[in-house]
PDB file of N, CA and C in Angstrom:
ATOM      1  N   UNK A   1      42.904  15.204  51.177  1.00 50.00           N
ATOM      2  CA  UNK A   1      43.650  14.372  50.917  1.00 50.00           C
ATOM      3  C   UNK A   1      45.291  14.610  50.213  1.00 50.00           C
ATOM      4  N   UNK A   2      45.937  14.015  50.658  1.00 53.00           N
ATOM      5  CA  UNK A   2      47.345  14.180  49.643  1.00 53.00           C
ATOM      6  C   UNK A   2      47.525  13.084  48.637  1.00 53.00           C
ATOM      7  N   UNK A   3      48.323  13.478  47.543  1.00 53.00           N
ATOM      8  CA  UNK A   3      48.350  12.613  46.697  1.00 53.00           C
ATOM      9  C   UNK A   3      49.778  11.480  46.860  1.00 53.00           C
ATOM     10  N   UNK A   4      50.155  10.144  46.773  1.00 55.00           N
ATOM     11  CA  UNK A   4      51.092   9.635  47.089  1.00 55.00           C
ATOM     12  C   UNK A   4      52.386   9.923  47.204  1.00 55.00           C
ATOM     13  N   UNK A   5      52.387  10.801  45.739  1.00 51.00           N
ATOM     14  CA  UNK A   5      53.910  11.875  45.586  1.00 51.00           C
ATOM     15  C   UNK A   5      54.410  12.772  46.912  1.00 51.00           C
ATOM     16  N   UNK A   6      53.233  13.213  47.598  1.00 52.00           N
ATOM     17  CA  UNK A   6      53.538  13.956  48.530  1.00 52.00           C
ATOM     18  C   UNK A   6      53.811  13.349  49.705  1.00 52.00           C
ATOM     19  N   UNK A   7      53.114  12.294  49.872  1.00 59.00           N
ATOM     20  CA  UNK A   7      53.126  11.456  51.447  1.00 59.00           C
ATOM     21  C   UNK A   7      54.454  10.457  51.177  1.00 59.00           C
ATOM     22  N   UNK A   8      54.929  10.165  50.117  1.00 60.00           N
ATOM     23  CA  UNK A   8      56.373  10.005  50.063  1.00 60.00           C
ATOM     24  C   UNK A   8      57.134  10.613  50.320  1.00 60.00           C
ATOM     25  N   UNK A   9      57.112  11.869  49.340  1.00 61.00           N
ATOM     26  CA  UNK A   9      58.267  12.917  49.575  1.00 61.00           C
ATOM     27  C   UNK A   9      57.625  14.083  49.880  1.00 61.00           C
ATOM     28  N   UNK A  10      57.731  14.475  51.030  1.00 61.00           N
ATOM     29  CA  UNK A  10      56.578  15.557  51.398  1.00 61.00           C
ATOM     30  C   UNK A  10      57.314  16.953  51.237  1.00 61.00           C
ATOM     31  N   UNK A  11      58.473  17.253  49.944  1.00 65.00           N
ATOM     32  CA  UNK A  11      59.075  18.351  50.276  1.00 65.00           C
ATOM     33  C   UNK A  11      58.966  18.407  48.260  1.00 65.00           C
ATOM     34  N   UNK A  12      57.955  17.130  48.226  1.00 63.00           N
ATOM     35  CA  UNK A  12      57.548  17.506  46.368  1.00 63.00           C
ATOM     36  C   UNK A  12      56.706  18.415  46.107  1.00 63.00           C
ATOM     37  N   UNK A  13      56.829  19.206  45.177  1.00 68.00           N
ATOM     38  CA  UNK A  13      55.100  19.578  44.847  1.00 68.00           C
ATOM     39  C   UNK A  13      54.996  19.620  43.647  1.00 68.00           C
ATOM     40  N   UNK A  14      53.867  19.578  42.414  1.00 71.00           N
ATOM     41  CA  UNK A  14      53.235  19.527  41.669  1.00 71.00           C
ATOM     42  C   UNK A  14      54.570  20.538  40.504  1.00 71.00           C
ATOM     43  N   UNK A  15      54.829  19.496  39.490  1.00 69.00           N
ATOM     44  CA  UNK A  15      55.635  20.150  38.620  1.00 69.00           C
ATOM     45  C   UNK A  15      54.591  20.365  37.457  1.00 69.00           C
ATOM     46  N   UNK A  16      54.584  21.839  37.210  1.00 72.00           N
ATOM     47  CA  UNK A  16      53.869  22.115  35.800  1.00 72.00           C
ATOM     48  C   UNK A  16      54.891  22.626  34.543  1.00 72.00           C
ATOM     49  N   UNK A  17      53.977  21.803  33.688  1.00 67.00           N
ATOM     50  CA  UNK A  17      55.196  21.656  32.142  1.00 67.00           C
ATOM     51  C   UNK A  17      54.791  22.779  31.417  1.00 67.00           C
ATOM     52  N   UNK A  18      55.879  23.597  31.208  1.00 70.00           N
ATOM     53  CA  UNK A  18      55.447  24.836  30.199  1.00 70.00           C
ATOM     54  C   UNK A  18      55.056  24.391  29.121  1.00 70.00           C
ATOM     55  N   UNK A  19      55.873  23.272  28.396  1.00 68.00           N
ATOM     56  CA  UNK A  19      55.462  23.028  27.034  1.00 68.00           C
ATOM     57  C   UNK A  19      55.289  21.249  27.029  1.00 68.00           C
ATOM     58  N   UNK A  20      54.234  21.080  26.578  1.00 64.00           N
ATOM     59  CA  UNK A  20      54.179  19.280  26.141  1.00 64.00           C
ATOM     60  C   UNK A  20      55.355  18.722  24.910  1.00 64.00           C
ATOM     61  N   UNK A  21      55.944  18.087  24.917  1.00 62.00           N
ATOM     62  CA  UNK A  21      56.988  17.505  24.051  1.00 62.00           C
ATOM     63  C   UNK A  21      56.245  16.233  23.791  1.00 62.00           C
ATOM     64  N   UNK A  22      55.777  15.955  22.491  1.00 71.00           N
ATOM     65  CA  UNK A  22      55.347  14.752  22.475  1.00 71.00           C
ATOM     66  C   UNK A  22      56.527  13.728  21.422  1.00 71.00           C
ATOM     67  N   UNK A  23      57.752  13.932  21.096  1.00 75.00           N
ATOM     68  CA  UNK A  23      59.091  13.603  20.979  1.00 75.00           C
ATOM     69  C   UNK A  23      60.313  13.993  20.946  1.00 75.00           C
ATOM     70  N   UNK A  24      61.014  12.951  20.895  1.00 79.00           N
ATOM     71  CA  UNK A  24      62.581  13.642  21.570  1.00 79.00           C
ATOM     72  C   UNK A  24      63.435  12.863  20.667  1.00 79.00           C
ATOM     73  N   UNK A  25      64.564  13.663  20.220  1.00 82.00           N
ATOM     74  CA  UNK A  25      65.584  13.439  19.131  1.00 82.00           C
ATOM     75  C   UNK A  25      66.968  13.796  19.711  1.00 82.00           C
ATOM     76  N   UNK A  26      67.664  12.960  20.209  1.00 81.00           N
ATOM     77  CA  UNK A  26      68.878  12.904  20.576  1.00 81.00           C
ATOM     78  C   UNK A  26      69.958  12.485  19.549  1.00 81.00           C
ATOM     79  N   UNK A  27      70.858  13.350  19.962  1.00 82.00           N
ATOM     80  CA  UNK A  27      72.505  12.976  19.107  1.00 82.00           C
ATOM     81  C   UNK A  27      73.259  12.207  19.870  1.00 82.00           C
ATOM     82  N   UNK A  28      73.136  10.960  20.027  1.00 77.00           N
ATOM     83  CA  UNK A  28      73.905  10.187  21.445  1.00 77.00           C
ATOM     84  C   UNK A  28      75.718  10.426  20.859  1.00 77.00           C
ATOM     85  N   UNK A  29      76.359  10.806  21.499  1.00 77.00           N
ATOM     86  CA  UNK A  29      77.807  10.782  21.591  1.00 77.00           C
ATOM     87  C   UNK A  29      78.252  12.205  20.486  1.00 77.00           C
ATOM     88  N   UNK A  30      77.456  12.933  20.140  1.00 81.00           N
ATOM     89  CA  UNK A  30      77.571  14.218  19.161  1.00 81.00           C
ATOM     90  C   UNK A  30      76.965  15.435  19.746  1.00 81.00           C
ATOM     91  N   UNK A  31      77.201  16.619  19.042  1.00 85.00           N
ATOM     92  CA  UNK A  31      76.364  17.865  19.402  1.00 85.00           C
ATOM     93  C   UNK A  31      75.223  17.964  18.621  1.00 85.00           C
ATOM     94  N   UNK A  32      74.679  18.955  18.927  1.00 86.00           N
ATOM     95  CA  UNK A  32      73.277  19.348  18.372  1.00 86.00           C
ATOM     96  C   UNK A  32      73.378  19.357  16.949  1.00 86.00           C
ATOM     97  N   UNK A  33      72.558  19.002  16.218  1.00 88.00           N
ATOM     98  CA  UNK A  33      72.378  19.201  14.387  1.00 88.00           C
ATOM     99  C   UNK A  33      70.721  19.071  14.010  1.00 88.00           C
ATOM    100  N   UNK A  34      70.846  19.775  13.171  1.00 88.00           N
ATOM    101  CA  UNK A  34      69.196  19.964  12.124  1.00 88.00           C
ATOM    102  C   UNK A  34      69.660  19.199  11.335  1.00 88.00           C
ATOM    103  N   UNK A  35      68.524  18.421  10.686  1.00 87.00           N
ATOM    104  CA  UNK A  35      68.689  17.670   9.671  1.00 87.00           C
ATOM    105  C   UNK A  35      67.103  18.044   8.973  1.00 87.00           C
ATOM    106  N   UNK A  36      67.078  17.907   7.551  1.00 87.00           N
ATOM    107  CA  UNK A  36      65.108  17.690   7.210  1.00 87.00           C
ATOM    108  C   UNK A  36      65.286  16.589   6.482  1.00 87.00           C
ATOM    109  N   UNK A  37      64.230  16.102   6.715  1.00 78.00           N
ATOM    110  CA  UNK A  37      63.602  14.699   6.040  1.00 78.00           C
ATOM    111  C   UNK A  37      62.218  14.891   5.768  1.00 78.00           C
ATOM    112  N   UNK A  38      61.372  14.181   5.297  1.00 82.00           N
ATOM    113  CA  UNK A  38      60.400  14.048   4.755  1.00 82.00           C
ATOM    114  C   UNK A  38      59.557  14.298   5.678  1.00 82.00           C
ATOM    115  N   UNK A  39      59.850  14.584   7.253  1.00 75.00           N
ATOM    116  CA  UNK A  39      58.980  14.715   8.251  1.00 75.00           C
ATOM    117  C   UNK A  39      58.804  16.666   8.388  1.00 75.00           C
ATOM    118  N   UNK A  40      60.323  17.088   7.892  1.00 84.00           N
ATOM    119  CA  UNK A  40      60.172  18.425   7.774  1.00 84.00           C
ATOM    120  C   UNK A  40      61.460  18.483   8.886  1.00 84.00           C
ATOM    121  N   UNK A  41      61.763  19.653   9.158  1.00 87.00           N
ATOM    122  CA  UNK A  41      63.362  19.569   9.978  1.00 87.00           C
ATOM    123  C   UNK A  41      63.282  19.010  11.616  1.00 87.00           C
ATOM    124  N   UNK A  42      64.424  18.576  11.775  1.00 85.00           N
ATOM    125  CA  UNK A  42      64.055  17.588  12.932  1.00 85.00           C
ATOM    126  C   UNK A  42      65.729  18.203  13.618  1.00 85.00           C
ATOM    127  N   UNK A  43      65.564  18.666  14.793  1.00 86.00           N
ATOM    128  CA  UNK A  43      66.886  18.637  15.750  1.00 86.00           C
ATOM    129  C   UNK A  43      67.435  17.858  16.772  1.00 86.00           C
ATOM    130  N   UNK A  44      68.678  17.219  16.822  1.00 86.00           N
ATOM    131  CA  UNK A  44      68.708  16.226  17.651  1.00 86.00           C
ATOM    132  C   UNK A  44      69.429  17.035  18.286  1.00 86.00           C
ATOM    133  N   UNK A  45      69.224  16.952  19.751  1.00 85.00           N
ATOM    134  CA  UNK A  45      70.076  17.232  20.765  1.00 85.00           C
ATOM    135  C   UNK A  45      71.264  16.844  21.413  1.00 85.00           C
ATOM    136  N   UNK A  46      72.190  17.979  21.187  1.00 83.00           N
ATOM    137  CA  UNK A  46      73.629  17.100  21.406  1.00 83.00           C
ATOM    138  C   UNK A  46      73.357  15.961  22.933  1.00 83.00           C
ATOM    139  N   UNK A  47      74.297  15.008  22.863  1.00 80.00           N
ATOM    140  CA  UNK A  47      74.147  14.127  24.166  1.00 80.00           C
ATOM    141  C   UNK A  47      76.364  14.008  23.846  1.00 80.00           C
ATOM    142  N   UNK A  48      76.788  14.261  24.329  1.00 79.00           N
ATOM    143  CA  UNK A  48      78.395  14.109  24.387  1.00 79.00           C
ATOM    144  C   UNK A  48      79.260  14.418  25.694  1.00 79.00           C
ATOM    145  N   UNK A  49      78.161  13.843  26.679  1.00 76.00           N
ATOM    146  CA  UNK A  49      78.695  14.264  28.349  1.00 76.00           C
ATOM    147  C   UNK A  49      78.899  12.923  28.569  1.00 76.00           C
ATOM    148  N   UNK A  50      80.083  12.695  29.387  1.00 73.00           N
ATOM    149  CA  UNK A  50      80.960  11.059  29.752  1.00 73.00           C
ATOM    150  C   UNK A  50      80.006  10.655  30.905  1.00 73.00           C
ATOM    151  N   UNK A  51      79.297  10.055  30.633  1.00 70.00           N
ATOM    152  CA  UNK A  51      78.184   9.441  32.145  1.00 70.00           C
ATOM    153  C   UNK A  51      78.780   8.209  32.666  1.00 70.00           C
ATOM    154  N   UNK A  52      78.700   8.439  33.811  1.00 70.00           N
ATOM    155  CA  UNK A  52      79.173   7.348  34.724  1.00 70.00           C
ATOM    156  C   UNK A  52      78.603   7.277  36.307  1.00 70.00           C
ATOM    157  N   UNK A  53      78.914   6.447  36.778  1.00 70.00           N
ATOM    158  CA  UNK A  53      77.651   5.800  38.063  1.00 70.00           C
ATOM    159  C   UNK A  53      77.733   7.454  38.721  1.00 70.00           C
ATOM    160  N   UNK A  54      76.518   7.311  39.098  1.00 74.00           N
ATOM    161  CA  UNK A  54      75.916   8.346  40.087  1.00 74.00           C
ATOM    162  C   UNK A  54      76.116   9.634  39.284  1.00 74.00           C
ATOM    163  N   UNK A  55      75.043   9.546  38.233  1.00 77.00           N
ATOM    164  CA  UNK A  55      75.231  10.742  37.413  1.00 77.00           C
ATOM    165  C   UNK A  55      74.046  11.227  37.591  1.00 77.00           C
ATOM    166  N   UNK A  56      73.888  13.184  37.389  1.00 80.00           N
ATOM    167  CA  UNK A  56      72.414  13.608  37.216  1.00 80.00           C
ATOM    168  C   UNK A  56      72.730  14.733  36.512  1.00 80.00           C
ATOM    169  N   UNK A  57      72.771  14.798  34.926  1.00 80.00           N
ATOM    170  CA  UNK A  57      72.374  15.683  34.005  1.00 80.00           C
ATOM    171  C   UNK A  57      71.102  16.054  33.754  1.00 80.00           C
ATOM    172  N   UNK A  58      71.318  17.591  33.671  1.00 78.00           N
ATOM    173  CA  UNK A  58      69.804  18.122  32.943  1.00 78.00           C
ATOM    174  C   UNK A  58      70.152  18.799  31.426  1.00 78.00           C
ATOM    175  N   UNK A  59      69.053  18.920  30.529  1.00 77.00           N
ATOM    176  CA  UNK A  59      69.345  19.267  29.190  1.00 77.00           C
ATOM    177  C   UNK A  59      68.209  20.186  29.164  1.00 77.00           C
ATOM    178  N   UNK A  60      68.120  20.325  27.527  1.00 74.00           N
ATOM    179  CA  UNK A  60      66.723  21.246  27.202  1.00 74.00           C
ATOM    180  C   UNK A  60      65.613  20.647  27.513  1.00 74.00           C
ATOM    181  N   UNK A  61      65.551  19.480  26.761  1.00 72.00           N
ATOM    182  CA  UNK A  61      64.596  18.884  26.788  1.00 72.00           C
ATOM    183  C   UNK A  61      64.007  17.196  28.054  1.00 72.00           C
ATOM    184  N   UNK A  62      65.153  16.867  28.621  1.00 76.00           N
ATOM    185  CA  UNK A  62      65.472  15.539  28.817  1.00 76.00           C
ATOM    186  C   UNK A  62      66.786  15.737  30.124  1.00 76.00           C
ATOM    187  N   UNK A  63      66.432  14.400  30.947  1.00 78.00           N
ATOM    188  CA  UNK A  63      67.925  14.681  31.706  1.00 78.00           C
ATOM    189  C   UNK A  63      67.991  12.885  31.598  1.00 78.00           C
ATOM    190  N   UNK A  64      69.309  12.759  32.339  1.00 78.00           N
ATOM    191  CA  UNK A  64      69.542  11.682  32.637  1.00 78.00           C
ATOM    192  C   UNK A  64      69.803  11.831  34.385  1.00 78.00           C
ATOM    193  N   UNK A  65      69.520  10.521  34.643  1.00 77.00           N
ATOM    194  CA  UNK A  65      69.681  10.432  36.554  1.00 77.00           C
ATOM    195  C   UNK A  65      70.188   8.302  36.553  1.00 77.00           C
ATOM    196  N   UNK A  66      71.562   8.251  37.152  1.00 74.00           N
ATOM    197  CA  UNK A  66      71.988   7.023  37.596  1.00 74.00           C
ATOM    198  C   UNK A  66      72.367   7.034  38.465  1.00 74.00           C
ATOM    199  N   UNK A  67      71.828   5.917  39.335  1.00 72.00           N
ATOM    200  CA  UNK A  67      71.829   5.890  40.496  1.00 72.00           C
ATOM    201  C   UNK A  67      72.997   5.423  41.093  1.00 72.00           C
ATOM    202  N   UNK A  68      73.957   4.802  40.491  1.00 67.00           N
ATOM    203  CA  UNK A  68      75.311   4.438  40.591  1.00 67.00           C
ATOM    204  C   UNK A  68      75.922   3.335  39.926  1.00 67.00           C
ATOM    205  N   UNK A  69      76.601   2.461  40.103  1.00 66.00           N
ATOM    206  CA  UNK A  69      77.117   1.275  39.395  1.00 66.00           C
ATOM    207  C   UNK A  69      76.733   0.208  40.014  1.00 66.00           C
ATOM    208  N   UNK A  70      76.641  -1.051  39.349  1.00 63.00           N
ATOM    209  CA  UNK A  70      75.844  -2.361  39.982  1.00 63.00           C
ATOM    210  C   UNK A  70      77.041  -3.396  40.051  1.00 63.00           C
ATOM    211  N   UNK A  71      77.017  -3.264  41.264  1.00 66.00           N
ATOM    212  CA  UNK A  71      78.084  -4.262  41.983  1.00 66.00           C
ATOM    213  C   UNK A  71      78.488  -5.627  41.516  1.00 66.00           C
ATOM    214  N   UNK A  72      76.940  -6.072  41.291  1.00 65.00           N
ATOM    215  CA  UNK A  72      77.128  -7.213  40.969  1.00 65.00           C
ATOM    216  C   UNK A  72      77.214  -8.163  39.722  1.00 65.00           C
ATOM    217  N   UNK A  73      77.954  -6.953  38.613  1.00 67.00           N
ATOM    218  CA  UNK A  73      78.358  -7.626  37.089  1.00 67.00           C
ATOM    219  C   UNK A  73      79.239  -7.730  36.860  1.00 67.00           C
ATOM    220  N   UNK A  74      80.229  -8.023  38.129  1.00 71.00           N
ATOM    221  CA  UNK A  74      82.042  -8.038  37.420  1.00 71.00           C
ATOM    222  C   UNK A  74      82.540  -7.324  36.579  1.00 71.00           C
ATOM    223  N   UNK A  75      82.041  -5.734  36.310  1.00 67.00           N
ATOM    224  CA  UNK A  75      82.346  -5.317  35.673  1.00 67.00           C
ATOM    225  C   UNK A  75      83.158  -3.826  36.425  1.00 67.00           C
ATOM    226  N   UNK A  76      84.240  -3.590  36.229  1.00 65.00           N
ATOM    227  CA  UNK A  76      84.462  -2.352  37.390  1.00 65.00           C
ATOM    228  C   UNK A  76      84.692  -0.773  36.403  1.00 65.00           C
ATOM    229  N   UNK A  77      84.475  -1.099  35.320  1.00 66.00           N
ATOM    230  CA  UNK A  77      84.513   0.066  34.511  1.00 66.00           C
ATOM    231  C   UNK A  77      82.911   0.507  34.830  1.00 66.00           C
ATOM    232  N   UNK A  78      83.051   2.218  34.844  1.00 61.00           N
ATOM    233  CA  UNK A  78      81.670   3.065  35.129  1.00 61.00           C
ATOM    234  C   UNK A  78      81.617   3.225  34.339  1.00 61.00           C
ATOM    235  N   UNK A  79      82.221   3.870  32.912  1.00 59.00           N
ATOM    236  CA  UNK A  79      81.312   4.176  31.662  1.00 59.00           C
ATOM    237  C   UNK A  79      80.707   3.850  30.869  1.00 59.00           C
ATOM    238  N   UNK A  80      79.655   4.057  30.701  1.00 58.00           N
ATOM    239  CA  UNK A  80      78.415   3.217  29.949  1.00 58.00           C
ATOM    240  C   UNK A  80      78.422   3.869  28.199  1.00 58.00           C
ATOM    241  N   UNK A  81      78.602   2.797  27.470  1.00 58.00           N
ATOM    242  CA  UNK A  81      78.918   3.074  26.155  1.00 58.00           C
ATOM    243  C   UNK A  81      77.905   2.223  25.287  1.00 58.00           C
ATOM    244  N   UNK A  82      76.923   2.786  24.862  1.00 60.00           N
ATOM    245  CA  UNK A  82      75.721   1.705  23.644  1.00 60.00           C
ATOM    246  C   UNK A  82      75.783   2.241  22.451  1.00 60.00           C
ATOM    247  N   UNK A  83      75.694   1.084  21.609  1.00 62.00           N
ATOM    248  CA  UNK A  83      76.087   1.385  20.218  1.00 62.00           C
ATOM    249  C   UNK A  83      74.398   0.420  19.752  1.00 62.00           C
ATOM    250  N   UNK A  84      74.376   1.195  18.329  1.00 62.00           N
ATOM    251  CA  UNK A  84      73.167   0.472  17.756  1.00 62.00           C
ATOM    252  C   UNK A  84      73.460   0.426  16.303  1.00 62.00           C
ATOM    253  N   UNK A  85      72.802  -0.286  15.518  1.00 67.00           N
ATOM    254  CA  UNK A  85      73.229  -0.754  14.263  1.00 67.00           C
ATOM    255  C   UNK A  85      71.833   0.524  13.500  1.00 67.00           C
ATOM    256  N   UNK A  86      71.195   0.491  13.963  1.00 63.00           N
ATOM    257  CA  UNK A  86      69.760   1.236  13.427  1.00 63.00           C
ATOM    258  C   UNK A  86      70.695   2.584  12.674  1.00 63.00           C
ATOM    259  N   UNK A  87      70.140   2.959  11.502  1.00 63.00           N
ATOM    260  CA  UNK A  87      70.281   4.462  10.922  1.00 63.00           C
ATOM    261  C   UNK A  87      69.336   5.244  11.108  1.00 63.00           C
ATOM    262  N   UNK A  88      69.593   6.352  11.144  1.00 60.00           N
ATOM    263  CA  UNK A  88      68.244   7.433  11.392  1.00 60.00           C
ATOM    264  C   UNK A  88      67.799   7.791  10.346  1.00 60.00           C
ATOM    265  N   UNK A  89      66.578   8.022   9.873  1.00 62.00           N
ATOM    266  CA  UNK A  89      66.132   8.736   8.928  1.00 62.00           C
ATOM    267  C   UNK A  89      66.716  10.253   8.518  1.00 62.00           C
ATOM    268  N   UNK A  90      66.867  10.444   7.355  1.00 61.00           N
ATOM    269  CA  UNK A  90      66.871  11.532   6.866  1.00 61.00           C
ATOM    270  C   UNK A  90      68.790  11.399   6.626  1.00 61.00           C
ATOM    271  N   UNK A  91      68.932  12.608   5.946  1.00 61.00           N
ATOM    272  CA  UNK A  91      70.692  12.332   5.604  1.00 61.00           C
ATOM    273  C   UNK A  91      71.709  13.432   6.137  1.00 61.00           C
ATOM    274  N   UNK A  92      72.080  12.903   7.209  1.00 63.00           N
ATOM    275  CA  UNK A  92      73.301  13.926   7.881  1.00 63.00           C
ATOM    276  C   UNK A  92      74.236  13.143   8.227  1.00 63.00           C
ATOM    277  N   UNK A  93      75.558  13.846   7.778  1.00 62.00           N
ATOM    278  CA  UNK A  93      76.910  12.751   8.014  1.00 62.00           C
ATOM    279  C   UNK A  93      77.525  13.018   9.471  1.00 62.00           C
ATOM    280  N   UNK A  94      76.469  14.068  10.447  1.00 61.00           N
ATOM    281  CA  UNK A  94      76.648  14.003  11.625  1.00 61.00           C
ATOM    282  C   UNK A  94      75.665  13.642  12.607  1.00 61.00           C
ATOM    283  N   UNK A  95      74.981  13.125  12.333  1.00 59.00           N
ATOM    284  CA  UNK A  95      74.539  11.716  13.213  1.00 59.00           C
ATOM    285  C   UNK A  95      75.208  10.443  13.391  1.00 59.00           C
ATOM    286  N   UNK A  96      75.281  10.413  14.719  1.00 52.00           N
ATOM    287  CA  UNK A  96      75.947   8.937  15.066  1.00 52.00           C
ATOM    288  C   UNK A  96      75.291   8.071  14.361  1.00 52.00           C
ATOM    289  N   UNK A  97      76.084   6.732  14.104  1.00 48.00           N
ATOM    290  CA  UNK A  97      75.712   5.748  13.118  1.00 48.00           C
ATOM    291  C   UNK A  97      76.224   4.874  13.553  1.00 48.00           C
TER     292      UNK A  97
END
């Protein structure tokens, strides 16, 4: 009996993860940086790539795939920039704020 993934994608093979990751820290828009807080040492992985429509990028423990631009949103620019008002825990001037 085949699994649903194999039926949909005949070339698909089961993925064997080398290491299970239960948390992910990304320094959006910046370089890799390590900080120490009450939880211990945390490394925020770099995310300084310009993401455009139809992007597929792979990083150490994560990746991003974008299938393209929304044609119905009346926005011609295909560069995506998201900002937040949240402040990360710890004290580091290198993290995006």
